[in-house]
Coordinates of C-alpha atoms in Angstrom, one line a residue:
X283 CA 5.7 -42.6 -38.6
X284 CA 8.5 -40.1 -38.5
X285 CA 11.2 -39.3 -36.0
X286 CA 11.9 -35.8 -34.8
X287 CA 15.5 -34.8 -34.2
X288 CA 16.0 -32.7 -31.0
X289 CA 17.1 -29.7 -33.1
X290 CA 13.8 -29.9 -35.0
X291 CA 11.5 -30.2 -32.1
X292 CA 11.1 -26.5 -31.4
X293 CA 9.4 -26.0 -34.8
X294 CA 7.0 -28.9 -34.6
X295 CA 4.0 -28.0 -36.8
X296 CA 0.6 -27.2 -35.4
X297 CA 1.2 -27.6 -31.7
X298 CA 0.1 -24.1 -30.7
X299 CA 3.4 -22.5 -29.5
X300 CA 5.6 -20.0 -31.3
X301 CA 9.0 -21.6 -32.0
X302 CA 11.1 -21.7 -28.8
X303 CA 14.9 -21.7 -29.1
X304 CA 16.2 -19.9 -26.0
X305 CA 15.1 -20.5 -22.4
X306 CA 16.2 -18.8 -19.2
X307 CA 16.0 -20.9 -16.0
X308 CA 15.9 -19.0 -12.7
X309 CA 17.6 -21.0 -9.9
X310 CA 20.2 -23.9 -9.8
X311 CA 18.8 -26.1 -7.2
X312 CA 17.3 -29.5 -8.1
X313 CA 14.3 -28.0 -10.0
X314 CA 16.5 -25.7 -12.0
X315 CA 19.1 -28.3 -12.8
X316 CA 16.7 -31.0 -14.0
X317 CA 14.8 -28.4 -16.0
X318 CA 17.9 -27.2 -17.7
X319 CA 19.1 -30.7 -18.4
X320 CA 15.8 -31.8 -20.0
X321 CA 15.6 -28.7 -22.1
X322 CA 19.2 -29.3 -23.3
X323 CA 18.3 -32.9 -24.1
X324 CA 15.4 -31.5 -26.3
X325 CA 17.9 -29.3 -28.2
X326 CA 17.1 -25.9 -26.7
X327 CA 19.5 -23.2 -25.8
X328 CA 19.5 -22.7 -22.0
X329 CA 20.9 -20.1 -19.6
X330 CA 20.7 -20.7 -15.9
X331 CA 20.8 -17.8 -13.4
X332 CA 21.9 -18.6 -9.8
X333 CA 22.3 -15.8 -7.3
X334 CA 24.6 -17.7 -5.0
X335 CA 28.1 -19.0 -5.8
X336 CA 27.3 -22.7 -6.1
X337 CA 24.9 -25.2 -7.7
X338 CA 22.7 -27.2 -5.2
X339 CA 20.0 -25.0 -3.9
X340 CA 18.7 -25.5 -0.3
X341 CA 21.0 -28.5 0.2
X342 CA 24.2 -26.4 0.2
X343 CA 25.4 -25.8 3.7
X344 CA 26.8 -22.3 4.5
X345 CA 27.9 -21.2 7.9
X346 CA 26.9 -17.7 7.1
X347 CA 23.3 -16.7 7.8
X348 CA 20.9 -14.4 6.0
X349 CA 19.9 -11.0 7.6
X350 CA 17.0 -11.3 10.0
X351 CA 13.5 -10.8 8.5
X352 CA 11.1 -8.3 10.0
X353 CA 9.1 -9.5 13.0
X354 CA 6.4 -10.1 12.0
X355 CA 6.8 -10.9 8.3
X356 CA 3.5 -11.9 6.7
X357 CA 3.4 -11.0 3.0
X358 CA 5.9 -11.0 0.1
X359 CA 8.2 -8.0 0.5
X360 CA 8.8 -5.2 -2.0
X361 CA 12.2 -6.0 -3.6
X362 CA 15.1 -3.5 -3.1
X363 CA 17.3 -4.0 -6.1
X364 CA 19.4 -1.0 -5.0
X365 CA 20.5 -2.8 -1.8
X366 CA 24.2 -2.9 -2.9
X367 CA 24.4 0.9 -3.2
X368 CA 24.4 1.5 0.5
X369 CA 27.4 3.4 1.8
X370 CA 30.2 1.5 3.4
X371 CA 29.1 -1.9 2.3
X372 CA 31.9 -4.5 2.2
X373 CA 32.2 -7.5 -0.1
X374 CA 31.0 -10.0 2.5
X375 CA 27.9 -8.0 3.3
X376 CA 27.3 -7.6 -0.5
X377 CA 27.5 -11.3 -1.0
X378 CA 24.9 -12.0 1.6
X379 CA 22.5 -9.3 0.4
X380 CA 22.9 -10.3 -3.3
X381 CA 22.8 -14.1 -2.8
X382 CA 21.5 -14.8 0.7
X383 CA 22.6 -18.1 2.3
X384 CA 19.8 -20.7 2.4
X385 CA 18.2 -22.5 5.4
X386 CA 20.5 -25.6 5.3
X387 CA 21.8 -26.7 8.7
X388 CA 24.8 -28.9 9.4
X389 CA 22.6 -31.9 10.4
X390 CA 20.1 -31.7 7.6
X391 CA 19.0 -35.0 6.0
X392 CA 16.3 -35.7 3.5
X393 CA 12.9 -36.7 5.0
X394 CA 11.9 -38.4 1.7
X395 CA 13.9 -41.7 1.2
X396 CA 16.4 -41.7 -1.6
X397 CA 14.5 -44.5 -3.3
X398 CA 11.7 -42.0 -3.9
X399 CA 13.8 -38.9 -4.1
X400 CA 15.8 -39.2 -7.4
X401 CA 16.0 -37.9 -10.9
X402 CA 15.7 -40.0 -14.0
X403 CA 18.9 -38.3 -15.1
X404 CA 21.1 -40.0 -12.5
X405 CA 20.7 -42.9 -10.1
X406 CA 22.1 -42.8 -6.6
X407 CA 25.2 -44.8 -6.1
X408 CA 24.6 -48.5 -5.3
X409 CA 24.1 -49.0 -1.6
X410 CA 23.0 -45.4 -0.8
X411 CA 21.1 -45.2 2.4
X412 CA 17.5 -44.0 2.4
X413 CA 18.4 -40.9 4.5
X414 CA 21.7 -39.1 3.9
X415 CA 23.3 -35.9 4.9
X416 CA 23.0 -32.6 2.9
X417 CA 26.5 -32.7 1.5
X418 CA 25.8 -35.9 -0.4
X419 CA 22.5 -34.5 -1.7
X420 CA 24.2 -31.3 -2.9
X421 CA 26.9 -33.4 -4.6
X422 CA 24.2 -35.4 -6.4
X423 CA 22.6 -32.3 -7.8
X424 CA 26.0 -31.0 -8.9
X425 CA 26.7 -34.3 -10.6
X426 CA 23.5 -34.1 -12.6
X427 CA 24.5 -30.6 -13.6
X428 CA 28.0 -31.7 -14.6
X429 CA 27.0 -34.8 -16.5
X430 CA 24.2 -33.1 -18.4
X431 CA 26.1 -29.9 -19.4
X432 CA 24.2 -27.6 -17.1
X433 CA 27.2 -26.4 -15.1
X434 CA 28.7 -24.6 -18.1
X435 CA 25.3 -23.0 -18.8
X436 CA 25.0 -21.6 -15.3
X437 CA 25.9 -18.0 -14.4
X438 CA 26.7 -17.9 -10.7
X439 CA 26.4 -14.8 -8.4
X440 CA 23.8 -13.6 -10.9
X441 CA 20.5 -12.3 -9.5
X442 CA 17.4 -12.0 -11.7
X443 CA 15.8 -8.7 -11.0
X444 CA 13.2 -8.3 -13.7
X445 CA 11.3 -10.5 -16.1
X446 CA 8.8 -8.7 -18.4
X447 CA 7.5 -9.3 -21.9
X448 CA 9.1 -7.4 -24.8
X449 CA 7.2 -4.6 -26.4
X450 CA 6.0 -6.9 -29.3
X451 CA 5.1 -9.7 -26.8
X452 CA 7.2 -12.2 -28.7
X453 CA 9.9 -12.7 -26.0
X454 CA 10.8 -12.2 -22.4
X455 CA 13.1 -9.4 -21.4
X456 CA 15.4 -10.4 -18.4
X457 CA 17.4 -8.0 -16.4
X458 CA 20.2 -9.4 -14.2
X459 CA 22.9 -8.2 -11.9
X460 CA 26.2 -10.2 -11.4
X461 CA 28.2 -9.6 -8.3
X462 CA 32.0 -9.5 -8.9
X463 CA 34.2 -9.7 -5.8
X464 CA 37.9 -8.9 -5.6
X465 CA 39.3 -8.9 -2.0
X466 CA 37.0 -6.6 0.0
X467 CA 35.9 -4.7 -3.1
X468 CA 33.0 -5.6 -5.3
X469 CA 31.3 -4.4 -8.4
X470 CA 28.0 -5.1 -10.1
X471 CA 27.6 -6.0 -13.7
X472 CA 24.1 -5.3 -15.0
X473 CA 22.8 -6.7 -18.3
X474 CA 19.6 -7.4 -20.2
X475 CA 18.8 -10.4 -22.5
X476 CA 15.8 -11.6 -24.3
X477 CA 14.5 -15.2 -24.2
X478 CA 11.7 -17.1 -25.9
X479 CA 10.7 -18.8 -22.7
X480 CA 11.2 -18.7 -18.9
X481 CA 11.4 -21.5 -16.3
X482 CA 11.1 -20.3 -12.7
X483 CA 12.8 -22.8 -10.4
X484 CA 13.8 -20.5 -7.5
X485 CA 12.2 -22.5 -4.8
X486 CA 10.2 -21.3 -1.8
X487 CA 12.7 -21.4 1.2
X488 CA 14.0 -17.9 0.9
X489 CA 11.7 -15.4 2.8
X490 CA 10.9 -16.5 6.3
X491 CA 7.2 -16.3 7.4
X492 CA 7.0 -14.8 10.9
X493 CA 3.6 -14.8 12.5
X494 CA 2.1 -11.7 14.1
X495 CA 1.9 -13.0 17.7
X496 CA 1.4 -10.3 20.4
X497 CA 4.6 -9.3 22.0
X498 CA 6.9 -11.3 19.6
X499 CA 8.3 -8.2 17.9
X500 CA 9.0 -6.7 21.3
X501 CA 10.9 -9.8 22.4
X502 CA 12.9 -9.7 19.1
X503 CA 13.7 -6.1 19.7
X504 CA 14.8 -6.6 23.3
X505 CA 16.6 -10.0 22.8
X506 CA 17.6 -10.1 19.1
X507 CA 20.1 -12.9 19.5
X508 CA 17.7 -15.1 21.5
X509 CA 14.7 -14.9 19.1
X510 CA 15.4 -16.1 15.6
X511 CA 13.8 -17.8 12.6
X512 CA 14.8 -21.4 11.8
X513 CA 16.4 -20.2 8.5
X514 CA 19.3 -19.0 10.7
X515 CA 19.7 -22.3 12.5
X516 CA 23.0 -24.0 11.8
X517 CA 24.0 -26.3 14.7
X518 CA 22.6 -27.0 18.2
X519 CA 25.9 -26.1 19.9
X520 CA 24.8 -22.9 21.6
X521 CA 21.5 -24.5 22.8
X522 CA 23.4 -27.1 24.8
X523 CA 21.6 -27.5 28.2
X524 CA 19.3 -24.6 27.4
X525 CA 15.5 -24.3 27.4
X526 CA 14.2 -23.7 23.8
X527 CA 10.7 -22.9 22.6
X528 CA 10.1 -23.9 19.0
X529 CA 7.0 -22.3 17.3
X530 CA 5.9 -24.6 14.4
X531 CA 5.6 -28.3 13.7
X532 CA 7.2 -28.9 10.4
X533 CA 10.4 -30.7 9.3
X534 CA 12.8 -28.1 10.6
X535 CA 11.1 -27.9 14.0
X536 CA 11.4 -31.7 14.3
X537 CA 15.0 -31.7 13.4
X538 CA 15.9 -28.9 15.7
X539 CA 14.0 -30.5 18.6
X540 CA 15.9 -33.8 18.1
X541 CA 19.3 -32.0 17.9
X542 CA 18.7 -29.8 21.0
X543 CA 17.3 -32.7 23.0
X544 CA 20.4 -34.8 22.2
X545 CA 22.6 -32.1 23.8
X546 CA 20.6 -32.1 27.0
X547 CA 18.4 -29.1 26.2
X548 CA 14.7 -28.7 27.3
X549 CA 12.5 -28.3 24.3
X550 CA 8.9 -27.0 24.0
X551 CA 7.2 -27.2 20.7
X552 CA 4.2 -24.9 20.3
X553 CA 1.9 -25.2 17.3
X554 CA -1.7 -24.6 16.2
X555 CA -3.1 -28.0 15.1
X556 CA -3.0 -28.8 11.4
X557 CA -3.4 -31.9 9.4
X558 CA 0.0 -31.2 7.9
X559 CA 1.9 -31.2 11.3
X560 CA 4.4 -33.9 11.8
X561 CA 3.0 -36.2 14.5
X562 CA 4.1 -35.9 18.1
X563 CA 5.3 -39.6 18.0
X564 CA 8.2 -38.5 15.9
X565 CA 9.5 -36.2 18.6
X566 CA 12.0 -37.3 21.3
X567 CA 10.1 -38.4 24.4
X568 CA 11.4 -35.5 26.5
X569 CA 10.1 -32.9 24.1
X570 CA 6.9 -31.3 25.3
X571 CA 4.3 -30.4 22.7
X572 CA 2.2 -27.5 23.9
X573 CA -0.6 -25.2 22.6
X574 CA 0.0 -22.3 20.3
X575 CA 1.6 -19.2 21.8
X576 CA -1.0 -16.4 22.5
X577 CA 1.4 -13.8 23.8
X578 CA 5.0 -13.0 24.6
X579 CA 5.3 -10.8 27.7
X580 CA 8.6 -9.1 28.7
X581 CA 9.3 -8.1 32.3
X582 CA 9.6 -4.5 33.1
X583 CA 13.3 -5.1 33.4
X584 CA 14.2 -6.0 29.9
X585 CA 17.9 -6.7 30.4
X586 CA 19.4 -10.2 30.3
X587 CA 21.7 -11.4 33.0
X588 CA 25.3 -10.0 33.0
X589 CA 27.5 -11.1 30.2
X590 CA 30.3 -13.6 30.4
X591 CA 32.9 -13.8 27.6
X592 CA 30.6 -11.5 25.6
X593 CA 27.6 -13.8 25.9
X594 CA 24.5 -13.0 27.9
X595 CA 23.7 -15.4 30.7
X596 CA 20.4 -16.5 32.1
X597 CA 16.9 -17.0 30.6
X598 CA 14.9 -14.3 28.9
X599 CA 13.2 -12.1 31.4
X600 CA 9.5 -12.6 30.7
X601 CA 6.8 -15.2 30.2
X602 CA 4.9 -16.8 27.3
X603 CA 1.1 -17.3 27.6
X604 CA -0.3 -20.1 25.5
X605 CA -3.7 -20.3 24.0
X606 CA -4.8 -22.8 26.7
X607 CA -3.8 -20.1 29.2
X608 CA -0.9 -22.1 30.6
X609 CA 2.4 -20.1 30.8
X610 CA 6.1 -20.9 30.1
X611 CA 8.9 -19.1 31.8
X612 CA 12.7 -19.3 32.0
X613 CA 13.0 -19.7 28.2
X614 CA 16.5 -19.2 26.9
X615 CA 15.8 -19.2 23.2
X616 CA 12.8 -18.9 20.8
X617 CA 13.1 -20.4 17.3
X618 CA 10.3 -19.5 14.9
X619 CA 9.8 -22.5 12.6
X620 CA 6.7 -21.4 10.8
X621 CA 7.9 -21.8 7.2
X622 CA 8.4 -19.4 4.3
X623 CA 6.6 -17.0 2.0
X624 CA 6.5 -17.8 -1.7
X625 CA 7.6 -14.8 -3.7
X626 CA 8.8 -14.2 -7.3
X627 CA 9.8 -10.5 -7.0
X628 CA 11.4 -10.4 -10.4
X629 CA 8.0 -11.0 -12.1
X630 CA 6.9 -7.4 -12.2
X631 CA 3.2 -6.8 -11.8
X632 CA 2.3 -10.5 -11.2
X633 CA 2.9 -10.3 -7.5
X634 CA 0.1 -8.5 -5.6
X635 CA 0.7 -8.9 -1.8
X636 CA -2.2 -6.5 -1.0
X637 CA -4.8 -8.6 -2.8
X638 CA -6.6 -11.4 -0.8
X639 CA -6.3 -15.0 -2.0
X640 CA -10.0 -15.2 -3.1
X641 CA -9.7 -11.9 -5.1
X642 CA -6.9 -13.1 -7.4
X643 CA -7.7 -12.5 -11.0
X644 CA -6.7 -14.6 -14.0
X645 CA -3.2 -13.1 -14.3
X646 CA -1.9 -12.8 -10.7
X647 CA 0.6 -15.2 -9.4
X648 CA 1.1 -14.3 -5.8
X649 CA -1.4 -12.7 -3.4
X650 CA -1.5 -11.8 0.3
X651 CA -1.5 -15.4 1.5
X652 CA 2.1 -15.7 0.4
X653 CA 1.8 -19.4 -0.4
X654 CA -0.3 -20.1 -3.5
X655 CA 1.0 -19.6 -6.9
X656 CA -2.2 -18.8 -8.8
X657 CA -3.0 -19.6 -12.5
X658 CA -0.8 -22.5 -13.1
X659 CA -1.9 -25.5 -15.1
X660 CA -0.8 -28.7 -13.3
X661 CA 1.4 -26.5 -11.0
X662 CA 3.7 -25.9 -14.0
X663 CA 2.4 -23.7 -16.8
X664 CA 1.3 -20.1 -16.5
X665 CA -2.1 -20.2 -18.1
X666 CA -2.1 -16.7 -19.6
X667 CA 1.3 -17.2 -21.3
X668 CA 2.4 -20.8 -21.8
X669 CA 6.1 -19.7 -22.4
X670 CA 6.4 -19.1 -18.6
X671 CA 6.7 -22.3 -16.5
X672 CA 7.4 -23.1 -12.9
X673 CA 9.1 -26.2 -11.5
X674 CA 9.1 -27.1 -7.8
X675 CA 5.8 -25.6 -6.8
X676 CA 4.0 -28.8 -5.8
X677 CA 4.5 -29.8 -2.1
X678 CA 4.2 -32.8 0.1
X679 CA 5.5 -34.9 -2.8
X680 CA 8.5 -37.1 -3.7
X681 CA 10.4 -33.8 -4.5
X682 CA 13.3 -34.7 -6.8
X683 CA 11.3 -37.4 -8.6
X684 CA 8.2 -35.3 -9.2
X685 CA 10.1 -32.2 -10.1
X686 CA 12.1 -34.2 -12.6
X687 CA 8.9 -35.6 -14.1
X688 CA 7.4 -32.0 -14.3
X689 CA 10.6 -30.8 -15.9
X690 CA 10.4 -33.5 -18.6
X691 CA 6.9 -32.5 -19.4
X692 CA 7.8 -28.8 -19.5
X693 CA 10.7 -29.5 -21.9
X694 CA 8.5 -31.5 -24.3
X695 CA 6.0 -28.6 -24.4
X696 CA 8.6 -26.0 -24.9
X697 CA 10.2 -28.2 -27.6
X698 CA 6.9 -28.4 -29.5
X699 CA 6.3 -32.1 -28.9
X700 CA 3.3 -31.6 -26.7
X701 CA 0.4 -29.2 -26.9
X702 CA -1.2 -27.7 -23.8
X703 CA -5.0 -28.0 -23.5
X704 CA -7.1 -25.0 -24.8
X705 CA -6.8 -22.1 -22.4
X706 CA -10.5 -22.1 -21.5
X707 CA -10.1 -25.8 -20.4
X708 CA -7.1 -24.9 -18.2
X709 CA -8.9 -22.0 -16.7
X710 CA -12.0 -24.1 -15.9
X711 CA -9.8 -26.8 -14.3
X712 CA -8.1 -24.1 -12.1
X713 CA -11.5 -22.7 -11.1
X714 CA -12.7 -26.1 -10.1
X715 CA -9.6 -26.8 -8.1
X716 CA -10.0 -23.5 -6.2
X717 CA -13.7 -24.4 -5.5
X718 CA -12.4 -27.6 -3.7
X719 CA -10.0 -25.5 -1.6
X720 CA -10.9 -25.3 2.1
X721 CA -9.4 -23.1 4.9
X722 CA -6.3 -24.8 6.3
X723 CA -5.6 -26.6 3.1
X724 CA -2.3 -26.2 1.2
X725 CA -3.2 -25.5 -2.4
X726 CA -0.2 -27.2 -3.9
X727 CA 0.0 -30.2 -1.5
X728 CA -0.5 -33.4 -3.5
X729 CA -0.1 -35.4 -0.3
X730 CA -1.6 -38.8 -1.3
X731 CA -2.5 -37.8 -4.8
X732 CA 0.9 -38.0 -6.5
X733 CA 0.3 -41.2 -8.4
X734 CA -3.0 -39.9 -9.7
X735 CA -1.4 -36.6 -10.8
X736 CA 1.3 -38.4 -12.7
X737 CA -1.2 -40.7 -14.5
X738 CA -3.4 -37.8 -15.5
X739 CA -0.5 -35.8 -16.9
X740 CA 0.9 -38.8 -18.7
X741 CA -2.5 -39.4 -20.4
X742 CA -2.5 -35.9 -21.8
X743 CA 1.2 -35.9 -22.8
X744 CA 1.2 -39.3 -24.4
X745 CA -1.9 -38.6 -26.5
X746 CA 0.1 -35.8 -28.1
X747 CA 3.2 -37.9 -28.6
X748 CA 1.3 -40.7 -30.2
X749 CA -0.2 -38.3 -32.7
X750 CA 3.3 -37.4 -33.8
X751 CA 4.4 -41.0 -34.0
X752 CA 6.8 -40.6 -31.1
X753 CA 7.5 -43.0 -28.2
X754 CA 5.3 -42.4 -25.2
X755 CA 6.8 -40.7 -22.1
X756 CA 7.4 -43.0 -19.2
X757 CA 6.3 -42.2 -15.7
X758 CA 7.9 -43.5 -12.5
X759 CA 9.7 -46.8 -12.8
X760 CA 8.9 -50.0 -10.9
X761 CA 11.5 -49.3 -8.2
X762 CA 9.9 -46.0 -7.4
X763 CA 6.4 -47.4 -7.4
X764 CA 7.5 -50.2 -5.0
X765 CA 9.1 -47.7 -2.6
X766 CA 6.0 -45.4 -2.8
X767 CA 3.6 -48.2 -2.0
X768 CA 5.8 -49.3 1.0
X769 CA 5.8 -45.7 2.3
X770 CA 2.1 -45.1 1.8
X771 CA 0.4 -48.6 1.7
X772 CA -3.3 -48.7 1.0
X773 CA -3.6 -44.9 1.0
X774 CA -3.7 -44.2 -2.7
X775 CA -4.9 -46.2 -5.6

């Protein structure tokens, strides 16, 4: 047996990857931070690019909100990298355009218990409750970054705008823009760098999905402050005592329903049935779950009631027809809580929003469905080029724990300790996975298959490590497994 030092790992013989020394990580949320930390631990040179001004990703609360998306908003948009060149743009507007605030609201808590949602790099403090507020979660991510030397490797206010292969195909060419603000003035520093490998950890809670419901765009045009996407939700204060329609049945809709109900508001939750919906039993008793909206109809008189202290009074002048033909009236606010579009606009040519899901070829990443990231082995490695990896794609999982596990695997592959399966094998597995896909499924949802996924990956990884005489990689520890089995008893082997 022999022991590989971290600095020697990137040149491990015969493992099928060109030597990797430098890695760019896109995003400094939990996925980016643990990716960078594990890469650093393997002896690789890492640069993290984060477009906002702080580490922590979607768990960072910001009172500011992003600009409204189009209504409807169905497919990944074409990026506008010249957005800061608009005349008369101030520094605050530039900051929002360049690094938009995320969807975090003041009352946000984790919906996966901390006993399951943790990184191997840092334990939660003793006595941490299962469910805690967003500020403590953001601090936890920032502590991982500080303790594992990720903070000093992170370039804040830096947006990645293009990632392409160099002319010789040996590296990745990365173009970035860094926003520099002084008072109300700002400037943009543009630069280009080459890297041996890329980790995309930019998350998928950036671009709101807004369904194309008849009349919705008209309501948004007529009543722009009354019709919003949940990404703009921060507190329930201005919904106090109001009647609110939530469209969607995910985690944010549940939280908003609870918060508005607690302030005496009347809440309707409209959704089309899906096996991924959160059950009605988790809603407050007074919240009314109704059929999906079929149409928004505005009255001929499209004005709200007279304003008082600058705020329009009275409900929206119109009615909402549901798919079961019942109607809702006297609605004060509509919050679209229908999720987000997955997009990697900086990966030029690999995003094809005009191509249908079933027509994706063996190179495309994103198609018209705006959800699936195609051609990834184990939701991590881009099959046509193994020096491009994604962390954080899998959904309905233990989040921090699984992303940390995937990041450890990725780092071992990039360091040369683990060889990926032959490309034809990975392509065949991807094809078989797509064959099992059914309408209404979420392609990346592991749901009750997380333990099986981890075991399968460990079998492959540890076979490689054993050949090199290295210690096997460990999966989830006994504490995690105990918590998992309590949460999902008798549902997964």
